[in-house]
């Protein structure tokens, strides 16, 4: 471990030391200024000394303009210093705090135009073209560019907010809406999050937004133009929530809404409490991508209740969430379907290990992030390697016993932030009389590079037809064309996706790819998971024909899962590299910070 590159001993990515002084409540009062692309106002931090000798609090800030800091209880000014900026990590804000054990400080500040958490969209970048839009993405470490805070997932606080926005726009947050106050040209939206949350779960979206109710607990939000499509796509939410409760225990967040974001949203989904943010690429028209919703719902327990203490233990968030996502799949569609989804994940993992390089330390389950930007460390590994480990443990102890353990783990660590060690010692104490625990090689699972050390056998009934069809293509000698639409007409969407994942892994000729387009017309498919794997297969054999469609695909979405691998493939093809770079330069203004930043690295335009 490179300890001098860690910003603090417990979290390599945050200066704050919440083990000494902890923020227990955050009250935000902000005005959304679209003209200057700024949030301005103040934040009140209620602080609680753990170490009573400590007379200062350390906060993380990135590109914030701090105007003043006062003791809110008596109005007196508090001294503070701002340290040098350390690239993406930002700066240390040290504030001298009152002597008493608890106090509240008020920091007046403004965000900057370049705040990495925020994306400001012009009216022409929205569906309706009439009103501007703002949204945030704070995970992993961008909250510090939206508000001064202890930007580490090791500490949680409740929050409240008053957000002033121009009429007729609507503000939404990862909280319960309390009231809306009319103020002439503007409206004030009041929110309250009464369950303590880590900084990366504070989220905001402002735009011309409407909602439709799908159950007493859930609404779907979007711009008016796509609300009906969104409601259709996500109508299964109440069933998903019921299944998730069966796996994890009671839902504590009161409401579960979904907001369909503008296309530049860089992720598939983000588990902001009370209000999941999702990419519009989920609107496939056939509900075939609801596994992403199941995933974000699952985070209501794994991630949002039981939280990784820093992003070196990210697999505790994501591996556990993929595990719950697939348990939900199993409850709804049966064990074979669940295990088929796991096989799909395994293909994604194989691809990710190839992309990262099998010797890359980031392929470990638990990683060392000293001096590493967590945006650079993001990959499928914690998701799928984590899932494989939990599935292995389920098989080892037996489903019945492991299901009970899982619920008890959530109950034990809810409202807490934990490390892999906490999970390990709880599992060992829970199963202390069960000698199966002796079989677990912890170091092997947690620290080996590349693919998981053990891959348990999965039910392959859904997989077999995909493999059979691919086999036919591989063995085909080119004489008359024995393929057509009917080969895949009874495939589920997930089987088409898996067929293409297997295709991508194999070396198939350009002639066969062309014949496949003629038979199945993947070029014009509307499902982005299909398009991703299909276009990558086309790029692998350097087929020029679909190139325009491929550029259209990456120019119409900012979802990094799609944009990054395609740009990497384009870069690796000498003849189109320059065109890819020019395309990026032309379109980067429409991308959110994190997508722009990672793609410019993928294209070797920065180190
Ligand atoms: N919390 C993540 C998204 C995230 C991770 C944002 C790290 C920033 C940093 C979210 O829950 C997620 O995993 N989304 C996936 C969904 C998929 C695994 C079903 C995505 O965006 O594709
Ligand atoms: Zn997730």
Coordinates of C-alpha atoms and ligand atoms in Angstrom, one line a residue:
X1 CA 0.0 0.0 0.0
X2 CA 1.3 3.4 -1.0
X3 CA 0.4 5.2 2.2
X4 CA 1.9 8.6 1.3
X5 CA -0.6 8.8 -1.6
X6 CA -3.6 8.3 0.6
X7 CA -5.5 11.5 1.4
X8 CA -6.4 9.9 4.8
X9 CA -5.6 6.5 6.4
X10 CA -9.2 5.1 6.0
X11 CA -10.1 6.6 2.7
X12 CA -7.5 7.1 -0.1
X13 CA -9.8 9.5 -1.8
X14 CA -10.9 11.9 0.9
X15 CA -9.1 14.4 3.2
X16 CA -11.9 14.2 5.8
X17 CA -11.4 12.4 9.1
X18 CA -15.0 11.6 10.2
X19 CA -13.6 9.4 13.0
X20 CA -12.7 12.6 14.8
X21 CA -15.5 15.0 13.9
X22 CA -18.6 13.8 12.1
X23 CA -21.3 15.6 10.2
X24 CA -24.7 14.4 11.3
X25 CA -27.0 16.5 9.3
X26 CA -26.7 18.6 6.1
X27 CA -29.1 21.4 5.3
X28 CA -28.7 22.8 1.8
X29 CA -30.3 26.1 0.6
X30 CA -29.4 26.8 -3.0
X31 CA -30.6 28.7 -6.0
X32 CA -30.2 27.1 -9.4
X33 CA -28.7 29.8 -11.7
X34 CA -29.0 28.5 -15.3
X35 CA -27.6 31.8 -16.8
X36 CA -24.3 31.4 -15.0
X37 CA -24.5 27.6 -14.7
X38 CA -24.0 27.8 -10.9
X39 CA -25.6 26.6 -7.7
X40 CA -25.3 29.4 -5.1
X41 CA -26.4 29.7 -1.5
X42 CA -25.2 27.9 1.6
X43 CA -24.9 24.6 3.4
X44 CA -25.4 24.1 7.2
X45 CA -23.4 21.3 8.6
X46 CA -24.4 19.9 12.0
X47 CA -21.2 18.6 13.5
X48 CA -20.5 16.2 16.3
X49 CA -17.1 15.8 17.9
X50 CA -16.1 12.2 18.4
X51 CA -12.7 13.3 19.7
X52 CA -13.6 16.2 22.0
X53 CA -10.1 17.7 21.8
X54 CA -10.5 18.3 18.2
X55 CA -11.1 21.9 17.2
X56 CA -11.3 21.7 13.5
X57 CA -13.2 19.9 10.8
X58 CA -11.6 18.9 7.5
X59 CA -13.9 19.0 4.4
X60 CA -13.4 18.1 0.8
X61 CA -14.0 20.7 -1.9
X62 CA -13.4 20.7 -5.6
X63 CA -13.6 24.0 -7.6
X64 CA -16.0 25.6 -5.1
X65 CA -16.0 29.3 -4.4
X66 CA -16.2 29.5 -0.6
X67 CA -17.6 32.9 0.4
X68 CA -17.8 32.8 4.2
X69 CA -18.1 30.4 7.1
X70 CA -19.9 31.2 10.3
X71 CA -21.1 29.6 13.5
X72 CA -24.8 29.4 12.7
X73 CA -25.7 29.4 16.4
X74 CA -24.3 32.9 17.1
X75 CA -23.4 34.3 13.7
X76 CA -19.7 34.7 14.5
X77 CA -17.1 34.2 11.7
X78 CA -15.1 31.0 11.7
X79 CA -11.5 30.9 10.5
X80 CA -10.7 28.6 7.7
X81 CA -7.9 27.6 5.2
X82 CA -8.0 26.0 1.8
X83 CA -5.1 23.7 0.8
X84 CA -3.6 23.3 -2.6
X85 CA -5.6 21.4 -5.2
X86 CA -4.5 17.9 -5.8
X87 CA -6.0 17.2 -9.3
X88 CA -9.2 15.3 -9.3
X89 CA -9.2 14.9 -5.5
X90 CA -9.6 18.6 -5.0
X91 CA -8.6 20.5 -1.8
X92 CA -8.7 20.3 1.9
X93 CA -11.0 22.9 3.6
X94 CA -10.0 23.2 7.3
X95 CA -12.5 25.0 9.5
X96 CA -11.9 26.1 13.1
X97 CA -15.0 24.9 14.9
X98 CA -16.7 26.0 18.1
X99 CA -15.5 24.5 21.4
X100 CA -18.8 22.7 22.3
X101 CA -19.3 19.0 21.5
X102 CA -22.0 19.7 18.9
X103 CA -22.5 22.8 16.7
X104 CA -23.7 23.9 13.3
X105 CA -21.5 25.8 10.8
X106 CA -22.9 27.7 7.8
X107 CA -20.8 27.8 4.7
X108 CA -21.8 30.3 2.0
X109 CA -20.5 29.1 -1.4
X110 CA -21.0 28.8 -5.2
X111 CA -20.2 26.0 -7.5
X112 CA -18.1 26.5 -10.5
X113 CA -19.0 26.1 -14.2
X114 CA -16.7 23.1 -14.4
X115 CA -18.2 21.3 -11.4
X116 CA -17.5 17.6 -12.2
X117 CA -20.7 16.5 -10.5
X118 CA -23.0 18.7 -12.5
X119 CA -24.1 18.8 -16.1
X120 CA -25.9 21.9 -17.3
X121 CA -27.8 21.3 -20.6
X122 CA -29.0 24.0 -22.9
X123 CA -32.6 23.9 -24.1
X124 CA -31.5 22.5 -27.5
X125 CA -29.9 19.5 -25.7
X126 CA -33.2 18.4 -24.1
X127 CA -36.0 16.5 -25.7
X128 CA -38.5 19.4 -25.4
X129 CA -35.9 21.9 -26.7
X130 CA -37.5 24.7 -24.6
X131 CA -36.0 24.6 -21.2
X132 CA -32.6 24.1 -19.7
X133 CA -31.8 21.0 -17.6
X134 CA -29.4 20.3 -14.7
X135 CA -28.4 17.0 -13.1
X136 CA -25.8 15.7 -10.8
X137 CA -23.8 12.5 -10.6
X138 CA -21.9 12.4 -7.3
X139 CA -20.6 8.8 -7.1
X140 CA -17.8 8.1 -6.6
X141 CA -16.2 11.3 -5.4
X142 CA -17.9 14.3 -7.1
X143 CA -20.1 15.5 -4.3
X144 CA -17.2 17.8 -3.3
X145 CA -17.8 19.8 -6.4
X146 CA -21.4 20.3 -5.5
X147 CA -21.0 21.1 -1.8
X148 CA -18.3 21.2 0.9
X149 CA -18.6 17.9 2.7
X150 CA -16.9 14.9 4.2
X151 CA -16.8 13.2 0.8
X152 CA -16.2 9.7 2.0
X153 CA -18.8 6.8 2.1
X154 CA -17.5 6.0 5.6
X155 CA -19.9 8.6 7.1
X156 CA -23.6 9.1 6.8
X157 CA -25.9 12.0 7.6
X158 CA -29.5 12.9 7.1
X159 CA -30.1 15.9 4.8
X160 CA -32.7 18.5 4.0
X161 CA -32.7 21.0 1.2
X162 CA -34.5 24.1 -0.2
X163 CA -33.9 24.5 -3.9
X164 CA -35.0 27.6 -5.8
X165 CA -35.6 27.1 -9.5
X166 CA -37.1 29.4 -12.2
X167 CA -40.7 28.6 -13.3
X168 CA -41.9 26.3 -14.8
X169 CA -39.0 23.9 -13.9
X170 CA -39.2 21.2 -11.3
X171 CA -36.5 20.2 -8.9
X172 CA -36.1 16.6 -7.7
X173 CA -33.7 15.2 -5.2
X174 CA -32.7 11.9 -3.7
X175 CA -35.1 12.5 -0.8
X176 CA -38.8 12.9 0.0
X177 CA -40.5 16.1 -1.4
X178 CA -42.0 18.0 1.6
X179 CA -43.4 21.2 0.0
X180 CA -43.3 23.5 -3.0
X181 CA -43.4 27.3 -2.3
X182 CA -44.5 29.8 -4.9
X183 CA -42.2 32.8 -5.0
X184 CA -43.3 34.8 -8.1
X185 CA -40.9 34.0 -11.0
X186 CA -39.5 31.0 -9.1
X187 CA -40.5 28.1 -6.9
X188 CA -38.8 26.7 -3.8
X189 CA -38.7 22.9 -3.6
X190 CA -38.3 21.5 -0.1
X191 CA -36.8 18.0 0.5
X192 CA -36.0 15.8 3.5
X193 CA -33.9 12.6 3.6
X194 CA -34.5 11.2 7.1
X195 CA -32.4 8.1 6.6
X196 CA -28.7 8.9 7.0
X197 CA -26.8 8.7 3.6
X198 CA -23.3 9.0 2.4
X199 CA -22.3 12.1 0.4
X200 CA -22.4 10.4 -3.0
X201 CA -26.1 9.7 -2.6
X202 CA -27.0 13.4 -2.5
X203 CA -28.5 14.1 -6.0
X204 CA -30.4 16.8 -7.8
X205 CA -32.1 17.1 -11.2
X206 CA -33.9 20.2 -12.5
X207 CA -35.8 20.4 -15.7
X208 CA -39.2 20.4 -17.4
X209 CA -40.2 17.2 -15.6
X210 CA -43.5 15.4 -15.3
X211 CA -44.5 12.3 -13.5
X212 CA -47.0 9.5 -13.6
X213 CA -48.0 7.4 -10.6
X214 CA -47.5 3.6 -11.0
X215 CA -48.2 2.6 -7.4
X216 CA -48.9 4.3 -4.1
X217 CA -45.1 4.2 -3.5
X218 CA -43.7 4.9 -7.0
X219 CA -43.8 7.5 -9.7
X220 CA -41.9 7.6 -13.0
X221 CA -40.5 11.0 -14.0
X222 CA -39.2 12.3 -17.3
X223 CA -39.6 15.1 -19.8
X224 CA -43.2 15.1 -21.0
X225 CA -42.2 13.8 -24.5
X226 CA -41.2 10.3 -23.2
X227 CA -43.3 9.8 -20.1
X228 CA -45.7 7.3 -21.6
X229 CA -42.9 5.2 -23.0
X230 CA -41.1 5.3 -19.6
X231 CA -44.3 4.3 -17.7
X232 CA -44.7 1.3 -20.0
X233 CA -41.1 0.3 -19.7
X234 CA -41.0 0.4 -15.9
X235 CA -44.5 -0.8 -14.9
X236 CA -43.0 -3.9 -13.2
X237 CA -41.4 -1.8 -10.4
X238 CA -43.9 -2.8 -7.7
X239 CA -43.2 -6.5 -8.4
X240 CA -39.5 -5.9 -8.4
X241 CA -39.7 -4.1 -5.0
X242 CA -41.7 -7.0 -3.5
X243 CA -39.1 -9.5 -4.6
X244 CA -36.3 -7.4 -3.3
X245 CA -37.9 -7.2 0.1
X246 CA -38.2 -11.0 0.1
X247 CA -34.4 -11.2 -0.4
X248 CA -33.2 -8.3 1.8
X249 CA -35.9 -7.3 4.3
X250 CA -38.1 -4.2 4.7
X251 CA -37.7 -1.2 2.4
X252 CA -36.9 1.8 4.6
X253 CA -36.9 4.7 2.1
X254 CA -40.7 5.4 2.0
X255 CA -40.9 6.0 -1.8
X256 CA -39.2 4.6 -4.9
X257 CA -39.4 6.8 -7.9
X258 CA -37.4 6.6 -11.2
X259 CA -36.2 9.6 -13.3
X260 CA -35.4 9.0 -17.0
X261 CA -32.3 11.3 -17.6
X262 CA -31.2 13.0 -20.7
X263 CA -29.0 10.8 -23.1
X264 CA -25.8 12.2 -21.7
X265 CA -26.3 10.5 -18.4
X266 CA -23.1 8.5 -18.1
X267 CA -24.4 5.4 -16.4
X268 CA -27.1 2.8 -16.9
X269 CA -28.6 3.7 -13.5
X270 CA -27.7 5.5 -10.3
X271 CA -29.2 4.4 -7.0
X272 CA -30.0 7.8 -5.6
X273 CA -32.3 7.1 -2.7
X274 CA -36.0 7.6 -3.2
X275 CA -35.2 8.5 -6.9
X276 CA -33.2 6.2 -9.1
X277 CA -31.7 8.0 -12.1
X278 CA -31.7 5.9 -15.3
X279 CA -30.3 6.3 -18.9
X280 CA -32.9 6.7 -21.6
X281 CA -31.2 3.8 -23.4
X282 CA -33.4 1.6 -21.1
X283 CA -36.4 2.6 -23.1
X284 CA -36.2 -0.3 -25.5
X285 CA -39.9 -0.6 -25.9
X286 CA -40.1 -4.1 -24.7
X287 CA -39.1 -4.1 -21.0
X288 CA -36.1 -6.1 -21.8
X289 CA -33.7 -4.0 -19.8
X290 CA -35.5 -3.8 -16.4
X291 CA -32.6 -5.8 -14.9
X292 CA -31.0 -2.3 -14.5
X293 CA -34.0 -1.2 -12.4
X294 CA -33.8 -4.4 -10.4
X295 CA -30.2 -3.6 -9.8
X296 CA -30.9 0.0 -8.6
X297 CA -33.7 -1.2 -6.4
X298 CA -31.4 -3.8 -4.9
X299 CA -29.0 -1.0 -3.9
X300 CA -31.7 0.2 -1.5
X301 CA -30.2 -2.4 0.8
X302 CA -26.7 -3.3 -0.5
X303 CA -24.9 0.0 -1.0
X304 CA -27.4 2.4 0.4
X305 CA -28.1 0.7 3.8
X306 CA -24.9 -1.4 4.0
X307 CA -22.2 0.7 2.5
X308 CA -18.6 0.2 1.4
X309 CA -16.4 2.3 3.8
X310 CA -14.3 3.4 0.8
X311 CA -14.1 2.5 -2.9
X312 CA -11.4 -0.1 -2.4
X313 CA -14.3 -2.2 -1.1
X314 CA -16.7 -1.3 -3.9
X315 CA -17.5 -5.0 -4.5
X316 CA -19.5 -4.9 -1.2
X317 CA -21.7 -2.4 -3.0
X318 CA -21.8 -3.7 -6.5
X319 CA -21.1 -7.4 -6.2
X320 CA -23.7 -7.8 -3.5
X321 CA -26.2 -5.7 -5.6
X322 CA -25.7 -7.9 -8.7
X323 CA -26.3 -10.9 -6.4
X324 CA -29.6 -9.4 -5.2
X325 CA -30.5 -8.3 -8.8
X326 CA -30.2 -11.9 -9.9
X327 CA -32.0 -13.3 -6.9
X328 CA -34.9 -11.0 -8.0
X329 CA -34.6 -12.4 -11.5
X330 CA -34.8 -15.9 -10.1
X331 CA -37.9 -15.2 -8.0
X332 CA -39.7 -13.7 -11.1
X333 CA -38.5 -16.0 -13.9
X334 CA -37.0 -19.1 -12.2
X335 CA -33.6 -20.4 -11.3
X336 CA -32.5 -21.2 -14.9
X337 CA -33.1 -17.6 -15.9
X338 CA -31.1 -16.3 -12.9
X339 CA -28.2 -18.5 -13.7
X340 CA -28.3 -17.6 -17.3
X341 CA -28.0 -13.9 -16.3
X342 CA -24.9 -15.0 -14.3
X343 CA -23.4 -16.6 -17.4
X344 CA -24.0 -13.3 -19.2
X345 CA -22.2 -11.5 -16.4
X346 CA -19.3 -14.0 -16.7
X347 CA -18.9 -13.1 -20.4
X348 CA -18.8 -9.4 -19.5
X349 CA -16.2 -10.2 -16.9
X350 CA -14.0 -12.1 -19.4
X351 CA -14.2 -9.2 -21.8
X352 CA -13.3 -6.7 -18.9
X353 CA -10.3 -8.8 -17.9
X354 CA -9.1 -8.8 -21.5
X355 CA -9.6 -5.0 -21.8
X356 CA -7.8 -4.3 -18.5
X357 CA -5.1 -6.9 -18.9
X358 CA -5.1 -10.0 -16.8
X359 CA -2.2 -8.7 -14.7
X360 CA -3.9 -5.4 -13.9
X361 CA -4.2 -5.0 -10.1
X362 CA -7.6 -3.5 -10.7
X363 CA -8.9 -7.0 -11.5
X364 CA -8.6 -7.9 -7.8
X365 CA -11.8 -8.0 -5.8
X366 CA -10.3 -5.7 -3.2
X367 CA -8.1 -3.0 -4.7
X368 CA -5.5 -0.5 -3.6
X369 CA -6.7 3.0 -4.7
X370 CA -3.8 5.0 -3.1
X371 CA -3.3 7.8 -5.6
X372 CA -5.8 6.4 -8.0
X373 CA -8.8 8.3 -9.3
X374 CA -11.8 6.1 -8.6
X375 CA -13.3 7.1 -12.0
X376 CA -10.3 5.4 -13.6
X377 CA -10.6 2.3 -11.5
X378 CA -14.2 1.6 -12.4
X379 CA -14.8 -1.7 -14.2
X380 CA -17.0 -4.8 -14.3
X381 CA -14.6 -6.7 -12.0
X382 CA -16.1 -5.8 -8.6
X383 CA -19.6 -6.5 -10.0
X384 CA -19.0 -9.9 -11.6
X385 CA -16.1 -11.2 -9.6
X386 CA -18.1 -10.1 -6.5
X387 CA -21.2 -11.9 -7.7
X388 CA -19.2 -15.1 -8.5
X389 CA -17.8 -15.1 -5.0
X390 CA -21.3 -14.8 -3.4
X391 CA -22.7 -17.4 -5.7
X392 CA -19.8 -19.7 -4.8
X393 CA -20.6 -19.1 -1.1
X394 CA -24.3 -19.8 -1.7
X395 CA -23.4 -23.2 -3.3
X396 CA -20.9 -24.0 -0.5
X397 CA -23.4 -23.4 2.4
X398 CA -26.5 -24.3 0.4
X399 CA -29.1 -21.8 -0.8
X400 CA -31.4 -22.1 2.2
X401 CA -28.7 -21.4 4.8
X402 CA -27.0 -18.7 2.7
X403 CA -30.3 -16.8 2.0
X404 CA -30.8 -16.5 5.8
X405 CA -27.3 -15.4 6.3
X406 CA -27.7 -12.8 3.6
X407 CA -30.7 -11.2 5.2
X408 CA -29.0 -11.3 8.6
X409 CA -25.9 -9.6 7.1
X410 CA -28.1 -6.7 5.8
X411 CA -29.8 -6.4 9.1
X412 CA -26.5 -6.5 11.0
X413 CA -24.8 -3.8 9.0
X414 CA -27.7 -1.5 7.9
X415 CA -27.0 2.2 8.4
X416 CA -23.3 1.4 8.6
X417 CA -20.2 1.6 6.4
X418 CA -18.1 -1.5 6.3
X419 CA -15.0 -3.1 4.9
X420 CA -14.4 -6.6 3.4
X421 CA -12.9 -7.6 6.8
X422 CA -16.3 -6.8 8.5
X423 CA -18.1 -9.0 6.0
X424 CA -15.5 -11.8 6.4
X425 CA -15.6 -11.8 10.2
X426 CA -19.4 -11.7 10.3
X427 CA -19.7 -14.6 7.9
X428 CA -17.2 -16.6 9.9
X429 CA -19.0 -15.9 13.2
X430 CA -22.4 -16.7 11.7
X431 CA -21.2 -20.0 10.3
X432 CA -18.8 -20.7 13.2
X433 CA -20.2 -24.2 13.8
X434 CA -20.1 -25.1 10.0
X435 CA -16.8 -26.5 8.9
X436 CA -17.5 -25.6 5.3
X437 CA -15.9 -22.2 6.2
X438 CA -12.6 -24.0 6.2
X439 CA -12.9 -24.5 2.4
X440 CA -12.9 -20.7 1.7
X441 CA -9.6 -19.5 0.5
X442 CA -10.1 -15.8 1.4
X443 CA -6.9 -14.5 0.1
X444 CA -7.3 -16.3 -3.2
X445 CA -10.8 -14.8 -3.7
X446 CA -10.0 -11.3 -2.5
X447 CA -6.5 -10.8 -4.0
X448 CA -6.0 -12.9 -7.1
X449 CA -5.7 -11.2 -10.4
X450 CA -7.9 -11.9 -13.5
X451 CA -10.8 -14.3 -13.6
X452 CA -12.3 -15.6 -10.3
X453 CA -10.3 -18.5 -8.9
X454 CA -13.3 -20.8 -8.9
X455 CA -16.3 -20.6 -11.3
X456 CA -19.2 -22.7 -9.9
X457 CA -21.2 -24.6 -12.5
X458 CA -24.2 -22.7 -13.8
X459 CA -27.5 -24.0 -15.2
X460 CA -26.9 -23.7 -19.0
X461 CA -30.4 -24.5 -20.3
X462 CA -30.9 -21.0 -21.8
X463 CA -27.2 -20.8 -22.9
X464 CA -27.2 -24.0 -24.9
X465 CA -29.2 -22.7 -27.8
X466 CA -27.0 -19.6 -28.1
X467 CA -23.9 -21.9 -28.3
X468 CA -25.6 -24.2 -30.8
X469 CA -26.5 -21.4 -33.1
X470 CA -23.0 -19.9 -32.9
X471 CA -21.5 -23.3 -33.6
X472 CA -23.6 -23.5 -36.8
X473 CA -22.1 -20.2 -37.9
X474 CA -18.6 -21.3 -37.1
X475 CA -18.9 -24.6 -38.9
X476 CA -20.7 -23.0 -41.9
X477 CA -18.5 -23.5 -45.0
X478 CA -20.1 -20.7 -47.1
X479 CA -22.2 -22.9 -49.4
X480 CA -25.8 -21.7 -49.8
X481 CA -27.0 -19.6 -46.9
X482 CA -28.8 -21.7 -44.3
X483 CA -29.5 -18.9 -41.9
X484 CA -32.5 -16.6 -41.5
X485 CA -34.7 -14.7 -39.0
X486 CA -36.3 -17.9 -37.7
X487 CA -33.0 -19.0 -36.1
X488 CA -33.5 -16.4 -33.4
X489 CA -37.2 -15.6 -33.5
X490 CA -37.9 -17.5 -30.4
X491 CA -34.8 -16.3 -28.5
X492 CA -35.4 -14.0 -25.5
X493 CA -33.6 -10.7 -25.8
X494 CA -31.1 -11.9 -23.2
X495 CA -30.3 -14.9 -25.4
X496 CA -29.7 -12.6 -28.4
X497 CA -27.4 -10.6 -26.2
X498 CA -25.5 -13.6 -25.0
X499 CA -25.3 -15.0 -28.6
X500 CA -23.6 -11.8 -29.6
X501 CA -21.3 -11.8 -26.5
X502 CA -20.1 -15.3 -27.5
X503 CA -19.8 -14.2 -31.1
X504 CA -17.6 -11.3 -30.1
X505 CA -15.3 -13.7 -28.2
X506 CA -14.9 -15.9 -31.2
X507 CA -13.0 -15.1 -34.4
X508 CA -15.5 -15.0 -37.1
X509 CA -14.9 -13.8 -40.7
X510 CA -16.1 -10.6 -42.3
X511 CA -18.0 -12.7 -44.8
X512 CA -20.0 -14.4 -42.0
X513 CA -20.7 -11.1 -40.2
X514 CA -22.1 -9.7 -43.5
X515 CA -24.3 -12.8 -43.9
X516 CA -25.4 -12.5 -40.3
X517 CA -26.5 -8.9 -40.9
X518 CA -28.5 -10.2 -43.9
X519 CA -30.1 -12.9 -41.8
X520 CA -30.8 -11.1 -38.5
X521 CA -30.5 -7.4 -39.3
X522 CA -28.8 -6.5 -36.0
X523 CA -27.8 -3.1 -37.5
X524 CA -31.3 -1.8 -37.0
X525 CA -32.0 -3.4 -33.6
X526 CA -33.3 -1.0 -30.9
X527 CA -31.8 -2.7 -27.9
X528 CA -28.5 -1.0 -27.0
X529 CA -27.0 -4.1 -25.4
X530 CA -27.5 -5.9 -28.7
X531 CA -26.1 -3.0 -30.6
X532 CA -23.0 -2.7 -28.4
X533 CA -22.0 -6.4 -28.9
X534 CA -23.0 -6.4 -32.6
X535 CA -21.1 -3.2 -33.5
X536 CA -18.0 -4.4 -31.6
X537 CA -18.1 -7.6 -33.7
X538 CA -18.4 -5.6 -36.8
X539 CA -15.4 -3.4 -35.8
X540 CA -13.4 -6.5 -34.9
X541 CA -13.6 -7.7 -38.6
X542 CA -13.2 -4.1 -39.8
X543 CA -16.4 -3.9 -41.7
X544 CA -16.8 -0.4 -43.1
X545 CA -20.5 -0.5 -44.0
X546 CA -22.1 0.1 -40.5
X547 CA -19.6 2.7 -39.5
X548 CA -22.0 5.6 -39.9
X549 CA -24.5 3.7 -37.7
X550 CA -21.8 3.1 -35.2
X551 CA -21.0 6.8 -35.0
X552 CA -24.7 7.6 -34.7
X553 CA -24.9 5.1 -31.8
X554 CA -22.1 6.7 -29.8
X555 CA -23.2 10.2 -30.6
X556 CA -26.7 9.6 -29.3
X557 CA -25.8 8.4 -25.9
X558 CA -23.3 9.4 -23.2
X559 CA -23.6 6.0 -21.4
X560 CA -19.9 5.0 -20.8
X561 CA -20.7 1.3 -21.0
X562 CA -21.4 1.8 -24.7
X563 CA -19.3 4.8 -25.7
X564 CA -16.0 3.8 -24.2
X565 CA -15.5 0.3 -25.7
X566 CA -16.6 1.5 -29.1
X567 CA -14.2 4.4 -29.0
X568 CA -11.4 2.0 -27.9
X569 CA -12.2 -0.3 -30.8
X570 CA -12.3 2.6 -33.3
X571 CA -8.9 3.8 -32.0
X572 CA -7.4 0.3 -32.5
X573 CA -8.4 0.4 -36.2
X574 CA -5.7 2.5 -37.9
X575 CA -7.8 3.6 -40.8
X576 CA -10.6 5.0 -38.7
X577 CA -8.6 6.3 -35.7
X578 CA -8.5 9.9 -37.0
X579 CA -12.2 9.9 -37.8
X580 CA -12.9 8.7 -34.2
X581 CA -10.8 11.4 -32.7
X582 CA -12.5 14.1 -34.9
X583 CA -15.9 12.7 -33.9
X584 CA -15.0 12.9 -30.3
X585 CA -13.7 16.5 -30.5
X586 CA -16.9 17.5 -32.2
X587 CA -19.2 15.8 -29.7
X588 CA -17.4 16.1 -26.4
X589 CA -19.2 19.3 -25.4
X590 CA -22.4 17.2 -25.1
X591 CA -20.7 14.7 -22.8
X592 CA -20.7 14.8 -19.1
X593 CA -17.4 15.4 -17.4
X594 CA -16.6 11.8 -16.5
X595 CA -17.4 10.5 -20.0
X596 CA -15.3 13.2 -21.6
X597 CA -12.4 12.5 -19.2
X598 CA -12.4 8.7 -19.6
X599 CA -12.9 8.7 -23.4
X600 CA -10.1 11.2 -23.9
X601 CA -7.9 8.7 -22.0
X602 CA -9.2 5.8 -24.1
X603 CA -8.2 7.8 -27.2
X604 CA -4.8 8.6 -25.7
X605 CA -5.5 12.3 -25.8
X606 CA -4.4 12.6 -22.2
X607 CA -2.6 10.4 -19.7
Ligands
LIG1 N1 -23.8 2.9 -8.6 C1 -23.7 2.4 -9.9 C2 -23.2 3.5 -10.9 C3 -21.9 4.1 -10.5 C4 -20.8 3.3 -10.0 C5 -21.7 5.4 -10.7 C6 -19.6 3.9 -9.7 C7 -20.5 6.0 -10.4 C8 -19.4 5.3 -9.9 C9 -25.0 1.8 -10.5 O1 -25.7 1.1 -9.5 C10 -24.6 0.7 -11.5 O2 -24.0 -0.2 -11.1 N2 -25.1 0.9 -12.7 C11 -24.9 -0.1 -13.7 C12 -26.1 -1.0 -13.8 C13 -25.9 -2.4 -14.2 C14 -24.8 -3.1 -13.4 C15 -27.2 -3.2 -14.1 C16 -24.7 0.7 -15.0 O3 -24.6 1.9 -15.0 O4 -24.6 0.1 -16.1
LIG2 ZN1 -24.7 -0.7 -8.9

